[in-house]
XYZ file of C-alpha atoms in Angstrom:
629
model
C 50.971 -81.609 276.395
C 47.847 -83.236 274.756
C 45.939 -82.656 277.852
C 46.337 -78.883 277.562
C 45.276 -78.901 273.858
C 41.775 -77.396 273.211
C 39.705 -77.202 270.068
C 40.388 -73.537 269.834
C 44.341 -74.133 269.941
C 44.092 -76.303 267.071
C 45.261 -74.747 263.673
C 42.428 -73.219 261.803
C 41.257 -74.577 258.601
C 43.084 -73.074 255.480
C 40.837 -71.165 253.134
C 38.994 -73.379 250.803
C 40.069 -73.666 247.257
C 37.955 -72.318 244.637
C 36.012 -74.766 242.347
C 38.289 -73.861 239.395
C 41.701 -74.794 241.129
C 43.124 -78.094 242.367
C 43.079 -78.911 246.054
C 46.085 -77.338 248.006
C 48.948 -79.682 248.643
C 48.770 -81.709 251.955
C 45.020 -80.696 252.687
C 44.047 -84.400 253.206
C 46.841 -84.929 255.765
C 45.882 -81.676 257.503
C 42.305 -82.863 257.862
C 43.450 -86.324 259.069
C 45.667 -84.626 261.633
C 42.887 -82.381 262.883
C 40.470 -85.254 263.347
C 43.038 -87.252 265.250
C 43.617 -84.308 267.718
C 39.811 -83.948 268.168
C 39.582 -87.788 268.727
C 42.338 -87.770 271.374
C 40.668 -84.551 273.054
C 37.346 -86.617 273.206
C 39.181 -89.615 274.701
C 40.931 -87.352 277.429
C 37.642 -85.752 278.374
C 35.901 -89.182 278.547
C 38.496 -90.375 280.737
C 37.986 -87.357 283.112
C 34.090 -87.378 282.829
C 32.621 -90.617 281.269
C 29.197 -89.115 281.376
C 30.047 -86.001 279.363
C 29.272 -87.129 275.949
C 26.063 -88.768 276.975
C 25.052 -85.596 278.811
C 25.929 -83.261 276.060
C 23.949 -85.342 273.610
C 21.004 -85.647 276.000
C 20.850 -81.954 276.657
C 20.796 -81.435 272.870
C 18.061 -83.863 272.551
C 16.125 -82.270 275.561
C 16.194 -78.819 273.818
C 14.377 -80.283 270.789
C 11.925 -82.612 272.759
C 11.654 -81.559 276.431
C 8.504 -83.653 277.159
C 10.098 -86.855 275.742
C 13.380 -86.045 277.614
C 11.656 -85.660 280.761
C 9.528 -88.803 280.168
C 12.999 -90.652 279.563
C 14.200 -89.173 282.678
C 11.547 -90.911 284.660
C 13.114 -94.176 283.657
C 16.742 -93.266 283.436
C 18.432 -95.713 286.016
C 20.992 -95.176 288.574
C 23.626 -97.874 288.325
C 24.123 -98.263 292.175
C 20.304 -98.631 292.581
C 20.369 -101.091 289.676
C 22.955 -103.289 291.420
C 21.016 -103.454 294.604
C 17.728 -103.609 293.049
C 18.940 -106.619 290.988
C 19.802 -108.438 294.105
C 16.423 -107.534 295.523
C 14.862 -108.877 292.261
C 16.849 -112.134 292.395
C 15.857 -112.576 296.056
C 12.131 -112.238 295.168
C 12.486 -115.845 293.250
C 13.716 -117.810 296.188
C 11.128 -120.437 297.154
C 8.218 -119.540 299.575
C 5.241 -121.363 301.135
C 2.728 -121.463 298.317
C 3.060 -121.618 294.529
C 2.722 -118.557 292.512
C 1.429 -117.665 288.906
C 3.655 -115.715 286.724
C 1.407 -112.599 287.160
C 1.713 -112.694 290.884
C 5.378 -113.549 290.908
C 5.912 -110.541 288.415
C 4.276 -108.127 290.698
C 6.269 -109.433 293.879
C 9.571 -109.354 291.701
C 8.762 -105.603 290.561
C 7.966 -104.541 293.916
C 11.166 -106.012 295.449
C 13.327 -104.595 292.744
C 11.967 -100.980 293.381
C 12.692 -101.513 297.303
C 16.346 -102.538 296.359
C 16.695 -99.779 293.807
C 15.581 -97.167 296.414
C 18.186 -98.530 298.958
C 20.859 -98.682 296.495
C 20.230 -95.025 295.432
C 20.202 -93.980 299.036
C 23.634 -95.869 299.826
C 25.279 -94.156 296.804
C 24.088 -90.777 297.802
C 25.456 -91.466 301.519
C 28.871 -92.958 300.442
C 29.470 -91.074 297.153
C 27.797 -87.654 297.559
C 28.615 -87.168 301.214
C 31.757 -89.097 302.024
C 33.715 -89.631 298.680
C 32.623 -86.510 296.747
C 35.719 -84.402 297.839
C 38.227 -87.324 297.721
C 40.975 -87.091 295.115
C 40.472 -90.732 294.223
C 37.254 -89.743 292.475
C 38.924 -87.353 289.936
C 41.777 -90.049 289.020
C 41.322 -90.555 285.230
C 42.812 -93.895 285.445
C 40.117 -95.082 287.641
C 37.289 -93.105 285.931
C 37.828 -94.709 282.649
C 36.686 -97.999 284.114
C 33.228 -96.627 285.113
C 31.655 -97.841 281.694
C 33.050 -101.205 282.282
C 31.707 -101.512 285.827
C 28.279 -100.253 284.614
C 28.307 -102.936 281.789
C 29.262 -105.652 284.341
C 26.317 -104.601 286.541
C 23.967 -104.600 283.748
C 25.088 -108.121 282.434
C 25.170 -109.515 286.140
C 21.655 -108.456 286.804
C 20.443 -109.969 283.411
C 22.403 -113.257 283.941
C 21.575 -113.533 287.695
C 17.924 -112.677 287.008
C 17.636 -115.347 284.453
C 19.415 -117.857 286.380
C 17.292 -117.248 289.628
C 14.199 -117.407 287.309
C 15.041 -120.898 286.025
C 15.751 -121.941 289.630
C 12.413 -120.404 290.783
C 10.503 -122.320 288.153
C 11.940 -125.601 289.294
C 11.254 -124.534 293.044
C 7.645 -123.620 292.122
C 7.080 -126.945 290.468
C 8.466 -128.708 293.560
C 5.976 -126.726 295.903
C 3.008 -127.505 293.364
C 4.051 -131.278 293.568
C 3.752 -131.243 297.300
C 0.212 -129.808 296.996
C -0.692 -132.359 294.254
C -0.787 -129.748 291.618
C 0.335 -129.969 288.057
C 3.631 -128.239 286.898
C 3.124 -124.626 285.890
C 3.246 -123.482 282.432
C 6.395 -122.511 280.499
C 4.934 -119.117 279.783
C 6.157 -118.454 283.257
C 9.541 -117.626 281.666
C 8.741 -114.731 279.380
C 5.698 -113.322 281.136
C 7.207 -113.097 284.607
C 9.991 -110.621 283.555
C 7.511 -108.601 281.767
C 5.204 -108.140 284.533
C 8.097 -107.429 286.757
C 9.467 -104.707 284.286
C 6.127 -102.970 284.090
C 5.444 -102.835 287.775
C 9.105 -101.610 288.463
C 8.816 -98.983 285.693
C 5.531 -97.656 286.971
C 6.744 -97.468 290.661
C 10.080 -95.828 289.630
C 8.307 -93.358 287.472
C 6.053 -92.502 290.226
C 8.838 -91.782 292.669
C 10.782 -89.701 289.871
C 7.676 -87.573 289.334
C 7.766 -86.972 293.292
C 11.502 -86.104 293.181
C 10.756 -83.580 290.145
C 7.966 -82.178 292.145
C 10.391 -81.531 295.136
C 13.030 -80.073 292.858
C 10.443 -77.684 291.404
C 9.340 -76.627 294.738
C 13.143 -75.986 295.687
C 13.545 -73.797 292.549
C 10.642 -71.781 293.474
C 11.898 -71.404 296.904
C 15.332 -70.306 295.693
C 13.814 -67.781 293.215
C 11.075 -66.294 294.982
C 11.969 -66.663 298.777
C 15.699 -66.177 298.221
C 16.396 -69.301 300.174
C 19.842 -70.806 299.498
C 19.825 -73.583 297.088
C 20.964 -76.456 299.393
C 18.408 -75.494 301.936
C 15.709 -75.157 299.262
C 16.344 -78.579 298.116
C 15.755 -79.883 301.613
C 12.704 -77.783 302.025
C 11.380 -79.103 298.803
C 12.033 -82.573 299.700
C 10.554 -82.164 303.109
C 7.419 -80.648 301.804
C 6.948 -83.552 299.377
C 7.567 -86.085 302.107
C 4.978 -84.514 304.384
C 2.547 -84.346 301.535
C 2.986 -88.074 300.887
C 2.750 -89.061 304.582
C -0.466 -86.977 304.851
C -1.893 -88.398 301.789
C -1.048 -92.053 302.681
C -1.781 -91.979 306.492
C -4.640 -89.710 306.411
C -6.333 -89.071 303.029
C -5.116 -92.381 301.431
C -5.775 -94.617 304.189
C -9.236 -93.002 305.005
C -9.985 -93.221 301.369
C -8.855 -96.844 301.054
C -11.012 -97.768 304.176
C -13.931 -95.755 302.921
C -13.564 -97.056 299.327
C -13.149 -100.781 300.839
C -15.993 -100.277 303.194
C -18.351 -99.021 300.389
C -17.371 -101.726 297.879
C -17.687 -104.545 300.835
C -20.931 -103.032 301.752
C -22.183 -103.317 298.209
C -21.142 -106.959 298.161
C -22.804 -107.382 301.666
C -26.070 -106.297 300.028
C -25.939 -108.781 297.253
C -28.224 -111.705 297.205
C -26.313 -114.782 296.254
C -28.202 -117.149 293.973
C -29.016 -120.584 295.429
C -29.682 -119.177 298.891
C -33.309 -118.324 299.340
C -34.743 -117.009 302.468
C -35.318 -119.954 304.993
C -38.779 -120.803 306.270
C -37.880 -123.097 309.060
C -38.149 -121.271 312.516
C -34.551 -122.701 313.704
C -32.985 -120.382 311.114
C -32.197 -116.620 311.557
C -33.761 -114.479 308.686
C -36.891 -116.714 308.558
C -40.237 -114.991 308.454
C -40.652 -114.916 312.333
C -37.115 -114.048 312.983
C -36.147 -110.978 315.052
C -33.049 -110.774 312.765
C -34.494 -109.603 309.474
C -33.295 -111.570 306.271
C -32.258 -108.375 304.582
C -29.933 -107.261 307.445
C -27.952 -110.502 307.761
C -25.602 -109.619 304.941
C -24.336 -111.764 302.098
C -22.347 -114.076 304.183
C -24.956 -114.240 306.868
C -27.693 -115.108 304.385
C -25.520 -117.888 302.995
C -24.947 -119.305 306.497
C -28.717 -119.041 307.380
C -29.872 -120.582 304.198
C -27.065 -123.055 303.648
C -26.359 -126.306 305.329
C -28.346 -129.628 305.777
C -31.842 -129.967 306.821
C -33.028 -132.874 309.063
C -34.239 -134.880 306.202
C -30.788 -134.362 304.391
C -29.070 -135.550 307.446
C -30.964 -138.670 307.713
C -29.463 -139.996 304.424
C -26.007 -140.103 306.115
C -26.713 -141.710 309.402
C -29.046 -144.448 310.990
C -29.253 -142.630 314.190
C -32.250 -140.318 315.113
C -31.824 -136.625 313.689
C -32.814 -133.308 314.752
C -33.453 -129.974 312.745
C -30.156 -128.025 313.449
C -30.246 -124.559 314.418
C -28.440 -121.606 312.788
C -28.402 -118.156 314.626
C -26.755 -115.232 312.990
C -26.999 -111.520 313.526
C -25.762 -109.246 310.809
C -24.290 -105.815 310.895
C -27.286 -104.182 309.552
C -29.725 -105.927 311.903
C -29.155 -103.421 314.391
C -27.134 -100.039 314.576
C -24.791 -100.733 317.654
C -22.862 -103.760 318.912
C -25.037 -103.548 322.070
C -28.347 -103.840 320.199
C -26.942 -106.691 318.075
C -26.286 -108.441 321.259
C -29.672 -107.880 322.557
C -30.988 -109.277 319.180
C -28.845 -112.217 319.521
C -30.292 -112.985 323.012
C -33.486 -112.989 321.503
C -32.830 -115.130 318.514
C -31.206 -117.672 321.016
C -34.434 -117.890 322.801
C -36.681 -117.911 319.762
C -34.855 -120.727 317.935
C -34.405 -122.913 320.893
C -30.836 -122.904 320.190
C -29.859 -123.821 323.974
C -32.188 -126.692 323.786
C -29.804 -128.535 321.672
C -27.070 -130.849 323.111
C -24.470 -128.793 321.627
C -23.879 -125.156 321.043
C -20.969 -124.150 318.763
C -19.950 -120.212 319.046
C -18.082 -119.035 315.780
C -16.496 -115.783 315.946
C -16.421 -114.854 312.301
C -13.868 -113.252 309.966
C -14.204 -109.580 309.010
C -16.927 -110.005 306.447
C -19.169 -112.301 308.777
C -18.032 -115.551 306.866
C -18.632 -118.905 308.468
C -16.742 -121.855 307.004
C -19.569 -123.813 305.423
C -17.619 -127.102 305.359
C -17.068 -126.992 308.997
C -20.535 -126.150 309.693
C -21.885 -129.033 307.779
C -19.443 -131.488 309.298
C -20.688 -130.302 312.860
C -24.360 -130.942 311.979
C -23.388 -134.303 310.344
C -21.331 -135.301 313.636
C -24.056 -134.286 316.103
C -26.921 -135.601 313.921
C -28.438 -132.088 313.872
C -28.635 -131.786 317.603
C -26.533 -128.695 317.468
C -26.978 -124.751 317.268
C -24.269 -122.924 315.428
C -24.028 -119.021 316.583
C -22.229 -116.362 314.690
C -22.506 -112.604 314.419
C -20.990 -110.143 311.825
C -18.853 -107.215 312.953
C -17.517 -105.701 309.737
C -18.065 -105.429 306.061
C -14.411 -105.894 305.408
C -12.392 -108.994 304.376
C -10.227 -110.408 307.276
C -6.874 -108.945 306.072
C -8.279 -105.500 305.632
C -10.195 -105.596 308.907
C -6.982 -106.788 310.548
C -5.105 -103.817 309.145
C -7.598 -100.998 309.746
C -9.127 -102.198 312.935
C -7.532 -105.266 314.671
C -9.169 -104.493 317.898
C -12.649 -104.798 316.600
C -12.386 -108.566 316.075
C -11.233 -109.079 319.745
C -14.153 -106.971 321.089
C -16.586 -108.863 318.811
C -15.506 -112.200 319.771
C -15.572 -111.533 323.531
C -19.178 -109.978 323.218
C -20.396 -112.843 321.358
C -18.847 -115.732 323.483
C -19.939 -113.776 326.742
C -23.440 -113.449 325.457
C -24.083 -117.101 324.804
C -22.182 -118.057 328.072
C -24.504 -115.774 329.965
C -27.642 -117.500 328.458
C -26.320 -120.891 329.150
C -25.471 -119.967 332.866
C -29.074 -118.920 333.422
C -30.348 -122.460 332.649
C -30.305 -125.297 335.365
C -27.061 -127.237 335.238
C -28.875 -130.351 333.928
C -30.373 -128.593 331.081
C -27.209 -126.783 329.818
C -25.859 -127.709 326.579
C -22.144 -128.351 325.756
C -20.557 -125.095 324.616
C -17.852 -125.232 321.914
C -15.744 -122.550 320.171
C -14.580 -122.726 316.592
C -12.762 -120.164 314.636
C -10.685 -119.767 311.510
C -8.090 -117.303 310.512
C -9.024 -113.850 312.078
C -11.939 -115.607 313.704
C -9.288 -117.468 315.974
C -8.007 -114.228 317.116
C -11.479 -113.130 317.958
C -12.023 -116.220 319.823
C -8.872 -116.091 321.871
C -9.966 -112.356 322.734
C -12.758 -113.630 324.866
C -10.400 -115.585 327.274
C -7.494 -114.618 329.591
C -5.571 -117.932 328.916
C -5.853 -121.759 328.953
C -7.197 -121.885 332.505
C -10.085 -119.306 331.482
C -10.966 -121.391 328.465
C -11.129 -124.707 330.594
C -13.355 -122.925 333.022
C -15.876 -121.481 330.708
C -16.350 -123.807 327.589
C -16.253 -127.599 326.940
C -13.994 -127.619 323.938
C -12.104 -125.492 321.348
C -11.036 -125.847 317.756
C -9.001 -123.230 316.000
C -7.999 -123.329 312.569
C -5.144 -121.409 310.847
C -4.560 -119.198 313.841
C -2.336 -116.156 312.934
C 1.038 -115.804 314.743
C -0.047 -112.706 316.397
C -2.715 -114.667 318.587
C -1.605 -114.335 322.200
C -2.558 -117.674 323.554
C -1.388 -119.673 320.389
C 1.876 -117.587 320.490
C 2.463 -118.313 324.096
C 1.947 -122.014 323.873
C 4.194 -122.384 320.825
C 7.013 -120.488 322.471
C 6.691 -122.648 325.727
C 6.389 -126.015 323.845
C 8.136 -129.132 325.162
C 11.859 -129.275 324.571
C 12.723 -130.968 321.430
C 9.255 -130.651 319.660
C 9.215 -128.669 316.528
C 7.432 -125.403 316.173
C 5.497 -126.548 313.133
C 3.819 -129.115 315.139
C 4.568 -128.552 318.902
C 3.704 -130.447 321.900
C 2.853 -128.501 325.000
C 2.876 -130.126 328.494
C 2.846 -133.445 326.876
C -0.391 -132.731 325.168
C -2.217 -132.666 328.651
C -4.244 -129.609 327.874
C -3.851 -128.431 324.349
C -2.762 -130.410 321.068
C -1.626 -129.427 317.454
C -2.110 -131.188 314.328
C -1.284 -130.389 310.493
C -4.457 -132.020 309.550
C -2.843 -135.279 308.837
C -1.197 -136.360 312.195
C -3.717 -138.008 314.535
C -4.298 -135.830 317.714
C -3.810 -138.985 319.711
C -0.197 -138.961 318.502
C 0.369 -135.394 319.363
C 0.911 -135.891 323.071
C 0.987 -138.445 325.855
C -1.778 -140.983 326.734
C -3.595 -138.479 328.937
C -5.589 -135.515 327.505
C -7.601 -133.624 330.164
C -11.049 -132.368 329.170
C -12.071 -130.013 327.880
C -9.892 -130.406 324.873
C -8.286 -127.563 322.859
C -6.952 -128.249 319.268
C -4.981 -126.087 316.962
C -4.784 -127.082 313.184
C -2.162 -125.334 311.376
C -0.507 -126.441 307.938
C 3.118 -126.110 307.463
C 2.413 -124.250 304.170
C -0.038 -121.662 305.613
C 1.587 -118.153 305.536
C -1.137 -116.802 307.994
C 0.230 -119.081 310.680
C 3.989 -118.314 310.058
C 3.976 -114.596 309.081
C 5.439 -112.312 311.634
C 7.566 -109.036 311.750
C 10.137 -110.774 313.505
C 11.091 -112.647 310.135
C 12.843 -109.486 309.057
C 15.917 -109.898 311.458
C 15.481 -113.385 313.264
C 15.326 -116.753 311.803
C 12.204 -118.725 313.196
C 12.665 -122.074 314.555
C 10.133 -123.389 311.909
C 12.687 -122.612 309.282
C 15.625 -124.241 311.280
C 13.583 -127.563 311.372
C 13.161 -130.164 308.886
C 10.366 -129.174 306.378
C 6.655 -129.929 307.311
C 4.708 -132.303 305.010
C 3.845 -129.525 302.389
C 6.762 -126.853 302.726
C 9.608 -127.182 300.240
C 12.881 -128.185 301.882
C 14.618 -125.629 299.523
C 13.012 -122.650 301.639
C 15.573 -120.840 303.694
C 15.790 -117.924 305.864
C 17.244 -114.693 304.599
C 16.963 -111.349 306.583
C 14.045 -109.069 305.180
C 13.652 -111.420 302.059
C 11.764 -114.145 303.967
C 9.692 -111.580 305.523
C 8.613 -110.007 302.287
C 8.310 -113.470 300.694
C 5.739 -114.759 303.465
C 4.152 -111.486 303.279
C 3.436 -111.931 299.691
C 2.124 -115.381 300.210
C -0.643 -114.017 302.404
C -2.349 -112.676 299.190
C -2.447 -116.214 297.699
C -2.751 -118.131 300.894
C -6.129 -119.556 300.076
C -5.336 -120.104 296.264
C -4.417 -123.854 296.915
C -5.995 -127.062 297.263
C -7.743 -128.136 300.397
C -5.362 -129.363 303.082
C -2.724 -127.006 302.264
C -2.140 -123.169 302.773
C -4.900 -121.543 304.348
C -7.548 -123.975 303.068
C -8.530 -126.422 305.894
C -11.283 -128.559 304.206
C -12.548 -131.416 306.298
C -9.909 -130.742 309.127
C -12.775 -129.753 311.314
C -14.013 -133.302 311.241
C -11.070 -134.915 312.723
C -10.549 -132.083 315.324
C -14.244 -132.095 316.744
C -14.004 -135.978 316.771
C -11.141 -135.583 319.120
C -12.385 -132.649 320.963
C -16.099 -133.803 321.821
C -17.325 -136.658 319.920
C -20.752 -138.074 320.559
C -21.187 -141.128 322.665
C -20.001 -144.408 320.974
C -17.963 -142.577 318.319
C -15.489 -144.632 316.312
C -12.835 -143.930 313.632
C -15.375 -145.288 311.068
C -17.971 -142.636 312.047
C -15.265 -139.932 311.367
C -14.686 -141.181 307.929
C -18.371 -141.583 307.422
C -18.763 -137.800 308.374
C -15.759 -136.835 306.191
C -17.224 -138.596 303.188
C -20.761 -137.103 303.853
C -19.333 -133.483 304.275
C -17.358 -133.863 300.962
C -20.699 -135.306 299.149
C -22.773 -132.621 300.414
C -20.485 -129.704 299.400
C -22.885 -128.591 296.617
C -25.472 -127.485 299.116
C -23.146 -124.460 300.127
C -21.202 -124.058 296.970
C -17.450 -123.109 297.114
C -15.957 -122.726 300.505
C -14.379 -119.391 299.938
């Protein structure tokens, strides 16, 4: 039978004729028959083992160029992993909350593809190597010969599906950009996105292959020198690498990342931004007579203390009498411990006369000590300067790093700050006590909520609250959203008919977000439908949230849908670009604080025309503080 024929069983080649004599009769037919037999043998072997020829050729290449062969092996793809990775790659192009550049989309697509590739390789190992490896169906030549066909279909499917999703994604991206009044993206998005995705995926896969080769190397050493059986040695090698990676990531890597981020952030903290000279007014922290020295305020603190409008500037935007506004700030380097910084805060409140103002606004800051300059100017314009804004710094790090590395620090900082101000206010006679308001944005809302046990505690202690862009993890915000009135959407809920707390997207009037009665003190949440900070939650992995079942909000694409795991990663990726959109969208709240404070605690005789006047004045005075973020 043909299947039993081997190269050695084929007739040997007859002796070659001498140059002087003619070729033997039938030599051409013999050579043809020999070639035919060898071709049929190769076909039979290929049917039984479709990878044999490629493996034999690669082994020959590896003998000549071992380093190049190892490098190629880093990128040699498993087709099961390629199939699942292709599905994950295509899922990364589904529409999300904020528009993405080609570079950012390429990074997201590459990471998604690698995650899917790893899952596919794992599933193949479980199903094929553990469950089907000994099954006779695997050795059936009639099935094995279709392996190259399936592999080709996988490659073609990934390419065609990826291109189709990329074209659809460009259209979706332009739809999202139109909702945010942005022009359509460049057509370079088409060629540059897959290039960026390929580079990211190749680097990550190569990294994992290096770790795999390290595990195999350790397994061989254990098998050779410790006489550990090969299967057990492989398990040991991979276990050692996993332990080393976990230690490197959780201990060494995490600490190094935190230390490096702290070092970089502290360097930024020491910078002196041009255009923000040391203030000379006694009403500002960091001035020559201040207990909080200028050098210790930090970069964000110096911007806050030196920025804003003076009384003479405020007079240009109103016909009412104006007062010099007070800005109190204590930086991380003004005192060595939180307790000493609070002591310093008490001294600054007394020195600046902050509690003599009619309004005191407490602002729990984000990680780096940032205070929204637009909101601060709006407050000073609205209250004609008769206001003191009080803030402290608790970290060098940006909000998202601070949240990951030490989320409790913001809660403790916010509670210390608000309690310190309320303690000083309570020592004054009731008729001389200022109105105390709380404002926070992003992680600052989490810090602000940390000072209160719930809505009744807020109503008992302060005279109003405005929270912009609250994260979903905030306990009070989450509880109110979950207990919203039946039939009201999660994106703009109504709680208890708006009797205590109200929500707005920055466009809907707060008067329309509940019934006619709104008991003071007023509490307001401002949240955009397109803000990933508000909507990101681990629950997105396995549960469809109500805000994705409901009709899309004013700046969220109606094409966005929920997919298990996919939507979680999509919204998580949006967090990195949440502020890279125009004001009034994403995590940029612009002048939303004007409407919010006009509803929470307006001055006497306030009218809608005054709200618009302050909004225009806030925008016109923007050059005083420069960019908001």
